[in-house]
Amino acid sequence: MKLTEISTIKALCSQFGFDFKKKFGQNFIISADIPEKIAKNASGICVIEIGPGFGTLTDELCRVAEKVVSLEIDTSLIPVLEATVGKYENLKILFKDVMKINISELCREEFGDKEIAVCANLPYYITTPVLFHLLESEVKFKNITVMVQKEVAERLCADAGTSEYGAITLTCQRYGKVKKLFDVPKYCFYPSPKVDSSVITIIPEEKEDIYVKNEELLKKIIRAAFNHRRKTLVNALSAEFGQKTKKELEKIIVLNGFREDIRGEKLSLADFAKIANSL
Ligand code: SAM
């Protein structure tokens, strides 16, 4: 069964009475080489897959990885996945919403202290929340290799001061190094989405040059700065940190070498770390 062929997909739809659900971002891969290119990042190790769909990437992951745990929200896919990838003994599918799963607990229970990757063709409607969920889980994945919309890939790799730069850029940078692997045009999916995609990989990296006293505070400051993107950093922070006066916040910003009217979007991760440490 060639899962990347439209005829196979249509046959499975009619056999199981399956309808594509836009609300779950169901655009399945129909380009034969993409699953292999993503799955090689999980070769010989354990892997979490988010959103197996009909099992196109799952199939490839099961061939190369030691153990695969796939999380799928759509229970109408149970019989389809049983037919397409049910034969694999190294596969466990949990029919759950990834956003409701405690990722570090799942990793501990399913994989112990083994090396783990994340591989997925992420549903478009929750790409950024899923990335935050994974990066903030504090699991040190070997890599997170995912298909995302091209514009999200650009945001992840953006430089400070650009319009693409945001909280997700800095959260990725704090976790590790982001690399774009390749672009995927919209016609490589069925049904075809409106936008092109890219496959990116995030590899954890210790940033010894960036000292952070309190990671939670750093996250809070980054979120505050970009929740109020058009505001100066002082105003954005004072909206979230009511216990400090504007004058006190201004003093912290200036003492760290920035203008009092600087906006968060101009600051690098190291700059945010300095401000968090002073706060
Ligand atoms: N992996 C398949 C492929 O590449 O052909 C399908 C990818 S499709 C872009 C996204 C998949 O994620 C769908 O199967 C969808 O039902 C599933 N999904 C959507 N939201 C989800 C969520 N919150 N938790 C888990 N799976 C989700």
mmCIF file of C-alpha atoms and ligand atoms in Angstrom:
data_model
loop_
_atom_site.group_PDB
_atom_site.id
_atom_site.type_symbol
_atom_site.label_atom_id
_atom_site.label_comp_id
_atom_site.label_asym_id
_atom_site.label_seq_id
_atom_site.Cartn_x
_atom_site.Cartn_y
_atom_site.Cartn_z
ATOM 1 C CA MET A 1 0.000 0.000 0.000
ATOM 2 C CA LYS A 2 1.600 3.290 -1.148
ATOM 3 C CA LEU A 3 0.261 5.870 1.286
ATOM 4 C CA THR A 4 1.662 8.801 -0.673
ATOM 5 C CA GLU A 5 -0.520 7.980 -3.685
ATOM 6 C CA ILE A 6 -3.763 9.899 -4.066
ATOM 7 C CA SER A 7 -5.507 6.743 -5.320
ATOM 8 C CA THR A 8 -4.583 4.955 -2.038
ATOM 9 C CA ILE A 9 -5.781 7.906 0.041
ATOM 10 C CA LYS A 10 -9.088 8.048 -1.833
ATOM 11 C CA ALA A 11 -9.538 4.271 -1.499
ATOM 12 C CA LEU A 12 -8.933 4.485 2.278
ATOM 13 C CA CYS A 13 -11.382 7.385 2.553
ATOM 14 C CA SER A 14 -14.128 5.418 0.878
ATOM 15 C CA GLN A 15 -13.303 2.120 2.671
ATOM 16 C CA PHE A 16 -13.465 3.767 6.118
ATOM 17 C CA GLY A 17 -15.918 6.588 5.375
ATOM 18 C CA PHE A 18 -13.243 9.117 6.308
ATOM 19 C CA ASP A 19 -13.683 12.848 5.593
ATOM 20 C CA PHE A 20 -10.800 15.312 5.872
ATOM 21 C CA LYS A 21 -11.281 17.728 8.741
ATOM 22 C CA LYS A 22 -10.004 21.241 8.146
ATOM 23 C CA LYS A 23 -10.316 22.022 11.857
ATOM 24 C CA PHE A 24 -7.588 19.422 12.556
ATOM 25 C CA GLY A 25 -5.272 20.704 9.810
ATOM 26 C CA GLN A 26 -5.491 17.448 7.866
ATOM 27 C CA ASN A 27 -3.227 17.866 4.837
ATOM 28 C CA PHE A 28 -1.486 14.575 4.170
ATOM 29 C CA ILE A 29 1.893 14.117 2.471
ATOM 30 C CA ILE A 30 1.732 12.770 -1.084
ATOM 31 C CA SER A 31 5.379 13.189 -2.017
ATOM 32 C CA ALA A 32 7.170 9.871 -1.629
ATOM 33 C CA ASP A 33 10.605 11.094 -0.525
ATOM 34 C CA ILE A 34 9.488 13.465 2.269
ATOM 35 C CA PRO A 35 8.636 10.871 4.982
ATOM 36 C CA GLU A 36 12.045 9.256 4.527
ATOM 37 C CA LYS A 37 13.865 12.590 4.717
ATOM 38 C CA ILE A 38 12.086 13.510 7.965
ATOM 39 C CA ALA A 39 12.288 10.041 9.525
ATOM 40 C CA LYS A 40 16.041 9.703 9.138
ATOM 41 C CA ASN A 41 16.338 12.152 12.043
ATOM 42 C CA ALA A 42 14.878 9.429 14.306
ATOM 43 C CA SER A 43 17.021 6.623 12.989
ATOM 44 C CA GLY A 44 17.886 4.071 15.693
ATOM 45 C CA ILE A 45 16.322 6.090 18.531
ATOM 46 C CA CYS A 46 12.876 6.645 20.059
ATOM 47 C CA VAL A 47 10.458 9.127 18.535
ATOM 48 C CA ILE A 48 7.267 11.012 19.270
ATOM 49 C CA GLU A 49 5.133 11.714 16.235
ATOM 50 C CA ILE A 50 2.358 14.313 16.373
ATOM 51 C CA GLY A 51 -0.585 13.686 14.068
ATOM 52 C CA PRO A 52 -0.042 10.430 12.144
ATOM 53 C CA GLY A 53 -3.051 11.008 9.855
ATOM 54 C CA PHE A 54 -3.177 7.929 7.587
ATOM 55 C CA GLY A 55 0.268 6.864 8.826
ATOM 56 C CA THR A 56 2.476 7.986 5.941
ATOM 57 C CA LEU A 57 5.295 9.341 8.109
ATOM 58 C CA THR A 58 4.499 6.841 10.885
ATOM 59 C CA ASP A 59 5.220 3.960 8.496
ATOM 60 C CA GLU A 60 8.678 5.319 7.718
ATOM 61 C CA LEU A 61 9.384 6.089 11.384
ATOM 62 C CA CYS A 62 8.467 2.529 12.387
ATOM 63 C CA ARG A 63 10.980 1.210 9.861
ATOM 64 C CA VAL A 64 13.922 3.254 11.120
ATOM 65 C CA ALA A 65 13.250 4.126 14.777
ATOM 66 C CA GLU A 66 13.528 1.915 17.853
ATOM 67 C CA LYS A 67 10.126 2.874 19.231
ATOM 68 C CA VAL A 68 7.434 5.247 17.944
ATOM 69 C CA VAL A 69 4.729 6.911 20.034
ATOM 70 C CA SER A 70 2.201 8.762 17.851
ATOM 71 C CA LEU A 71 -0.365 11.209 19.207
ATOM 72 C CA GLU A 72 -3.534 11.698 17.186
ATOM 73 C CA ILE A 73 -6.568 13.780 18.135
ATOM 74 C CA ASP A 74 -8.981 12.381 15.540
ATOM 75 C CA THR A 75 -10.496 9.097 16.741
ATOM 76 C CA SER A 76 -12.126 8.496 13.341
ATOM 77 C CA LEU A 77 -8.591 7.550 12.231
ATOM 78 C CA ILE A 78 -8.488 4.498 14.578
ATOM 79 C CA PRO A 79 -9.596 1.912 11.958
ATOM 80 C CA VAL A 80 -7.545 3.533 9.183
ATOM 81 C CA LEU A 81 -4.331 3.480 11.207
ATOM 82 C CA GLU A 82 -5.065 -0.104 12.280
ATOM 83 C CA ALA A 83 -5.148 -1.029 8.587
ATOM 84 C CA THR A 84 -2.128 1.020 7.492
ATOM 85 C CA VAL A 85 0.392 0.720 10.349
ATOM 86 C CA GLY A 86 -1.254 -1.707 12.796
ATOM 87 C CA LYS A 87 1.349 -4.348 11.941
ATOM 88 C CA TYR A 88 4.263 -2.539 13.613
ATOM 89 C CA GLU A 89 5.227 -3.860 17.034
ATOM 90 C CA ASN A 90 7.374 -0.844 17.851
ATOM 91 C CA LEU A 91 4.410 1.534 17.475
ATOM 92 C CA LYS A 92 2.019 2.863 20.107
ATOM 93 C CA ILE A 93 -0.708 5.274 19.035
ATOM 94 C CA LEU A 94 -2.392 7.418 21.680
ATOM 95 C CA PHE A 95 -5.609 9.050 20.512
ATOM 96 C CA LYS A 96 -5.135 12.253 22.464
ATOM 97 C CA ASP A 97 -4.703 15.966 21.955
ATOM 98 C CA VAL A 98 -0.962 16.706 22.083
ATOM 99 C CA MET A 99 -1.678 19.957 23.941
ATOM 100 C CA LYS A 100 -3.266 17.991 26.798
ATOM 101 C CA ILE A 101 -0.322 15.625 27.178
ATOM 102 C CA ASN A 102 2.392 16.207 29.732
ATOM 103 C CA ILE A 103 5.347 15.684 27.398
ATOM 104 C CA SER A 104 8.009 15.085 30.045
ATOM 105 C CA GLU A 105 5.810 12.503 31.809
ATOM 106 C CA LEU A 106 5.076 10.769 28.497
ATOM 107 C CA CYS A 107 8.779 10.606 27.658
ATOM 108 C CA ARG A 108 9.674 9.224 31.081
ATOM 109 C CA GLU A 109 6.938 6.559 30.938
ATOM 110 C CA GLU A 110 7.419 5.492 27.326
ATOM 111 C CA PHE A 111 11.147 5.875 26.777
ATOM 112 C CA GLY A 112 12.887 6.039 30.191
ATOM 113 C CA ASP A 113 16.276 7.629 29.678
ATOM 114 C CA LYS A 114 16.625 6.726 25.993
ATOM 115 C CA GLU A 115 17.351 9.250 23.260
ATOM 116 C CA ILE A 116 14.182 10.765 21.800
ATOM 117 C CA ALA A 117 13.391 12.763 18.688
ATOM 118 C CA VAL A 118 10.179 14.468 17.628
ATOM 119 C CA CYS A 119 9.157 14.075 13.996
ATOM 120 C CA ALA A 120 5.942 15.431 12.552
ATOM 121 C CA ASN A 121 4.045 17.095 9.802
ATOM 122 C CA LEU A 122 2.437 19.535 12.232
ATOM 123 C CA PRO A 123 -1.204 20.603 11.895
ATOM 124 C CA TYR A 124 -1.116 24.242 10.733
ATOM 125 C CA TYR A 125 -3.696 25.592 13.144
ATOM 126 C CA ILE A 126 -1.556 24.897 16.233
ATOM 127 C CA THR A 127 2.034 24.875 14.950
ATOM 128 C CA THR A 128 3.347 27.569 17.289
ATOM 129 C CA PRO A 129 1.518 26.350 20.444
ATOM 130 C CA VAL A 130 2.813 22.811 19.788
ATOM 131 C CA LEU A 131 6.369 24.112 19.428
ATOM 132 C CA PHE A 132 6.071 26.074 22.692
ATOM 133 C CA HIS A 133 4.605 22.957 24.354
ATOM 134 C CA LEU A 134 7.569 20.820 23.245
ATOM 135 C CA LEU A 135 10.285 23.394 23.948
ATOM 136 C CA GLU A 136 8.906 24.280 27.363
ATOM 137 C CA SER A 137 8.550 20.615 28.393
ATOM 138 C CA GLU A 138 12.227 20.656 29.365
ATOM 139 C CA VAL A 139 12.825 17.339 27.622
ATOM 140 C CA LYS A 140 16.178 17.381 25.897
ATOM 141 C CA PHE A 141 15.220 15.860 22.543
ATOM 142 C CA LYS A 142 17.949 14.706 20.193
ATOM 143 C CA ASN A 143 16.173 16.853 17.634
ATOM 144 C CA ILE A 144 12.718 18.219 16.841
ATOM 145 C CA THR A 145 12.224 17.804 13.102
ATOM 146 C CA VAL A 146 8.920 19.136 11.871
ATOM 147 C CA MET A 147 7.099 20.379 8.817
ATOM 148 C CA VAL A 148 5.675 23.862 9.406
ATOM 149 C CA GLN A 149 4.284 26.629 7.191
ATOM 150 C CA LYS A 150 7.087 28.427 5.379
ATOM 151 C CA GLU A 151 6.323 31.673 7.190
ATOM 152 C CA VAL A 152 6.594 29.949 10.574
ATOM 153 C CA ALA A 153 9.996 28.569 9.509
ATOM 154 C CA GLU A 154 11.016 32.141 8.677
ATOM 155 C CA ARG A 155 9.856 33.316 12.100
ATOM 156 C CA LEU A 156 11.879 30.600 13.825
ATOM 157 C CA CYS A 157 15.065 31.658 12.032
ATOM 158 C CA ALA A 158 14.406 35.446 12.177
ATOM 159 C CA ASP A 159 16.870 38.112 13.295
ATOM 160 C CA ALA A 160 16.116 40.661 16.014
ATOM 161 C CA GLY A 161 14.416 43.800 14.732
ATOM 162 C CA THR A 162 12.609 42.087 11.843
ATOM 163 C CA SER A 163 8.824 41.722 11.682
ATOM 164 C CA GLU A 164 9.143 37.899 11.778
ATOM 165 C CA TYR A 165 11.058 37.999 15.079
ATOM 166 C CA GLY A 166 8.918 36.964 18.055
ATOM 167 C CA ALA A 167 8.579 35.002 21.287
ATOM 168 C CA ILE A 168 8.777 31.685 19.421
ATOM 169 C CA THR A 169 12.074 32.756 17.780
ATOM 170 C CA LEU A 170 13.621 33.405 21.188
ATOM 171 C CA THR A 171 12.128 30.276 22.781
ATOM 172 C CA CYS A 172 13.706 28.196 20.000
ATOM 173 C CA GLN A 173 17.016 30.016 20.386
ATOM 174 C CA ARG A 174 16.992 29.368 24.140
ATOM 175 C CA TYR A 175 16.471 25.660 23.455
ATOM 176 C CA GLY A 176 18.990 25.254 20.685
ATOM 177 C CA LYS A 177 19.867 25.783 17.062
ATOM 178 C CA VAL A 178 17.191 26.002 14.374
ATOM 179 C CA LYS A 179 18.019 24.895 10.844
ATOM 180 C CA LYS A 180 15.793 24.894 7.790
ATOM 181 C CA LEU A 181 16.279 21.545 6.012
ATOM 182 C CA PHE A 182 14.169 21.970 2.851
ATOM 183 C CA ASP A 183 11.072 23.620 1.409
ATOM 184 C CA VAL A 184 7.932 21.668 0.491
ATOM 185 C CA PRO A 185 5.527 23.163 -2.079
ATOM 186 C CA LYS A 186 1.798 23.033 -1.366
ATOM 187 C CA TYR A 187 1.165 20.496 -4.144
ATOM 188 C CA CYS A 188 3.021 17.862 -2.060
ATOM 189 C CA PHE A 189 -0.074 17.533 0.159
ATOM 190 C CA TYR A 190 -3.585 16.211 -0.240
ATOM 191 C CA PRO A 191 -5.797 18.144 0.113
ATOM 192 C CA SER A 192 -3.471 20.933 -0.969
ATOM 193 C CA PRO A 193 -3.172 23.769 1.588
ATOM 194 C CA LYS A 194 -3.018 27.460 0.593
ATOM 195 C CA VAL A 195 0.609 27.933 1.638
ATOM 196 C CA ASP A 196 3.984 26.287 1.089
ATOM 197 C CA SER A 197 5.811 24.542 3.926
ATOM 198 C CA SER A 198 9.338 23.927 5.148
ATOM 199 C CA VAL A 199 10.912 21.180 7.205
ATOM 200 C CA ILE A 200 13.018 22.537 10.055
ATOM 201 C CA THR A 201 15.072 20.873 12.746
ATOM 202 C CA ILE A 202 15.789 22.187 16.224
ATOM 203 C CA ILE A 203 18.818 20.729 17.962
ATOM 204 C CA PRO A 204 19.406 21.433 21.667
ATOM 205 C CA GLU A 205 22.516 23.426 22.445
ATOM 206 C CA GLU A 206 23.980 24.585 25.746
ATOM 207 C CA LYS A 207 24.442 28.348 25.535
ATOM 208 C CA GLU A 208 27.235 28.833 28.017
ATOM 209 C CA ASP A 209 27.681 32.481 27.085
ATOM 210 C CA ILE A 210 24.111 33.249 28.184
ATOM 211 C CA TYR A 211 23.623 33.106 31.932
ATOM 212 C CA VAL A 212 20.020 32.962 33.141
ATOM 213 C CA LYS A 213 19.207 33.071 36.865
ATOM 214 C CA ASN A 214 15.515 32.248 36.469
ATOM 215 C CA GLU A 215 14.274 30.558 33.297
ATOM 216 C CA GLU A 216 10.604 31.077 34.180
ATOM 217 C CA LEU A 217 11.129 34.810 34.572
ATOM 218 C CA LEU A 218 12.981 34.983 31.262
ATOM 219 C CA LYS A 219 10.049 33.237 29.520
ATOM 220 C CA LYS A 220 7.604 35.626 31.186
ATOM 221 C CA ILE A 221 9.547 38.695 30.066
ATOM 222 C CA ILE A 222 9.852 37.438 26.484
ATOM 223 C CA ARG A 223 6.122 36.677 26.346
ATOM 224 C CA ALA A 224 5.290 40.089 27.833
ATOM 225 C CA ALA A 225 7.505 41.905 25.314
ATOM 226 C CA PHE A 226 5.804 40.237 22.334
ATOM 227 C CA ASN A 227 2.273 40.191 23.750
ATOM 228 C CA HIS A 228 2.541 43.973 23.526
ATOM 229 C CA ARG A 229 4.760 44.186 20.484
ATOM 230 C CA ARG A 230 3.928 47.776 19.556
ATOM 231 C CA LYS A 231 4.611 49.058 23.064
ATOM 232 C CA THR A 232 7.989 50.069 24.450
ATOM 233 C CA LEU A 233 9.572 47.379 26.607
ATOM 234 C CA VAL A 234 8.908 49.455 29.750
ATOM 235 C CA ASN A 235 5.190 49.640 28.979
ATOM 236 C CA ALA A 236 4.998 45.986 27.942
ATOM 237 C CA LEU A 237 6.709 44.898 31.162
ATOM 238 C CA SER A 238 4.691 47.189 33.382
ATOM 239 C CA ALA A 239 1.498 45.670 31.918
ATOM 240 C CA GLU A 240 2.681 42.264 33.215
ATOM 241 C CA PHE A 241 4.827 43.124 36.244
ATOM 242 C CA GLY A 242 2.478 45.348 38.249
ATOM 243 C CA GLN A 243 4.647 45.041 41.373
ATOM 244 C CA LYS A 244 7.388 47.185 39.777
ATOM 245 C CA THR A 245 6.856 50.856 39.003
ATOM 246 C CA LYS A 246 7.573 52.173 35.513
ATOM 247 C CA LYS A 247 10.494 54.160 36.944
ATOM 248 C CA GLU A 248 12.030 50.990 38.420
ATOM 249 C CA LEU A 249 11.613 49.107 35.139
ATOM 250 C CA GLU A 250 13.076 52.016 33.164
ATOM 251 C CA LYS A 251 16.086 52.073 35.476
ATOM 252 C CA ILE A 252 16.720 48.337 34.919
ATOM 253 C CA ILE A 253 16.514 48.777 31.147
ATOM 254 C CA VAL A 254 18.835 51.789 31.081
ATOM 255 C CA LEU A 255 21.336 50.234 33.508
ATOM 256 C CA ASN A 256 21.644 47.317 31.111
ATOM 257 C CA GLY A 257 22.715 49.695 28.353
ATOM 258 C CA PHE A 258 19.452 50.182 26.424
ATOM 259 C CA ARG A 259 17.454 53.299 25.611
ATOM 260 C CA GLU A 260 14.443 53.804 27.868
ATOM 261 C CA ASP A 261 12.097 53.690 24.850
ATOM 262 C CA ILE A 262 13.509 50.470 23.339
ATOM 263 C CA ARG A 263 11.039 47.862 22.088
ATOM 264 C CA GLY A 264 11.435 44.179 22.906
ATOM 265 C CA GLU A 265 11.626 43.235 19.232
ATOM 266 C CA LYS A 266 15.076 44.894 19.036
ATOM 267 C CA LEU A 267 16.594 42.755 21.794
ATOM 268 C CA SER A 268 18.553 39.540 21.404
ATOM 269 C CA LEU A 269 18.216 36.534 23.696
ATOM 270 C CA ALA A 270 21.345 37.642 25.585
ATOM 271 C CA ASP A 271 19.791 41.115 26.065
ATOM 272 C CA PHE A 272 16.559 39.614 27.443
ATOM 273 C CA ALA A 273 18.628 37.412 29.771
ATOM 274 C CA LYS A 274 20.441 40.482 31.175
ATOM 275 C CA ILE A 275 17.146 42.243 31.858
ATOM 276 C CA ALA A 276 15.620 39.121 33.429
ATOM 277 C CA ASN A 277 18.635 38.715 35.691
ATOM 278 C CA SER A 278 18.373 42.356 36.853
ATOM 279 C CA LEU A 279 14.627 42.029 37.480
HETATM 280 N N1 SAM B 1 1.372 12.819 9.393
HETATM 281 C C1 SAM B 1 0.345 12.860 8.378
HETATM 282 C C2 SAM B 1 0.953 13.191 7.051
HETATM 283 O O1 SAM B 1 2.000 13.860 7.068
HETATM 284 O O2 SAM B 1 0.426 12.811 6.025
HETATM 285 C C3 SAM B 1 -0.757 13.853 8.723
HETATM 286 C C4 SAM B 1 -0.308 15.257 9.021
HETATM 287 S S1 SAM B 1 -1.640 16.416 9.136
HETATM 288 C C5 SAM B 1 -0.814 17.889 8.633
HETATM 289 C C6 SAM B 1 -1.820 16.737 10.859
HETATM 290 C C7 SAM B 1 -2.335 15.602 11.710
HETATM 291 O O3 SAM B 1 -2.376 16.057 13.072
HETATM 292 C C8 SAM B 1 -3.726 15.125 11.392
HETATM 293 O O4 SAM B 1 -3.771 13.732 11.401
HETATM 294 C C9 SAM B 1 -4.587 15.681 12.534
HETATM 295 O O5 SAM B 1 -5.756 14.941 12.797
HETATM 296 C C10 SAM B 1 -3.606 15.647 13.688
HETATM 297 N N2 SAM B 1 -3.886 16.606 14.761
HETATM 298 C C11 SAM B 1 -4.469 17.817 14.669
HETATM 299 N N3 SAM B 1 -4.530 18.419 15.859
HETATM 300 C C12 SAM B 1 -3.969 17.572 16.744
HETATM 301 C C13 SAM B 1 -3.749 17.632 18.164
HETATM 302 N N4 SAM B 1 -4.113 18.689 18.874
HETATM 303 N N5 SAM B 1 -3.150 16.572 18.769
HETATM 304 C C14 SAM B 1 -2.782 15.486 18.041
HETATM 305 N N6 SAM B 1 -2.970 15.377 16.702
HETATM 306 C C15 SAM B 1 -3.533 16.412 16.066
#
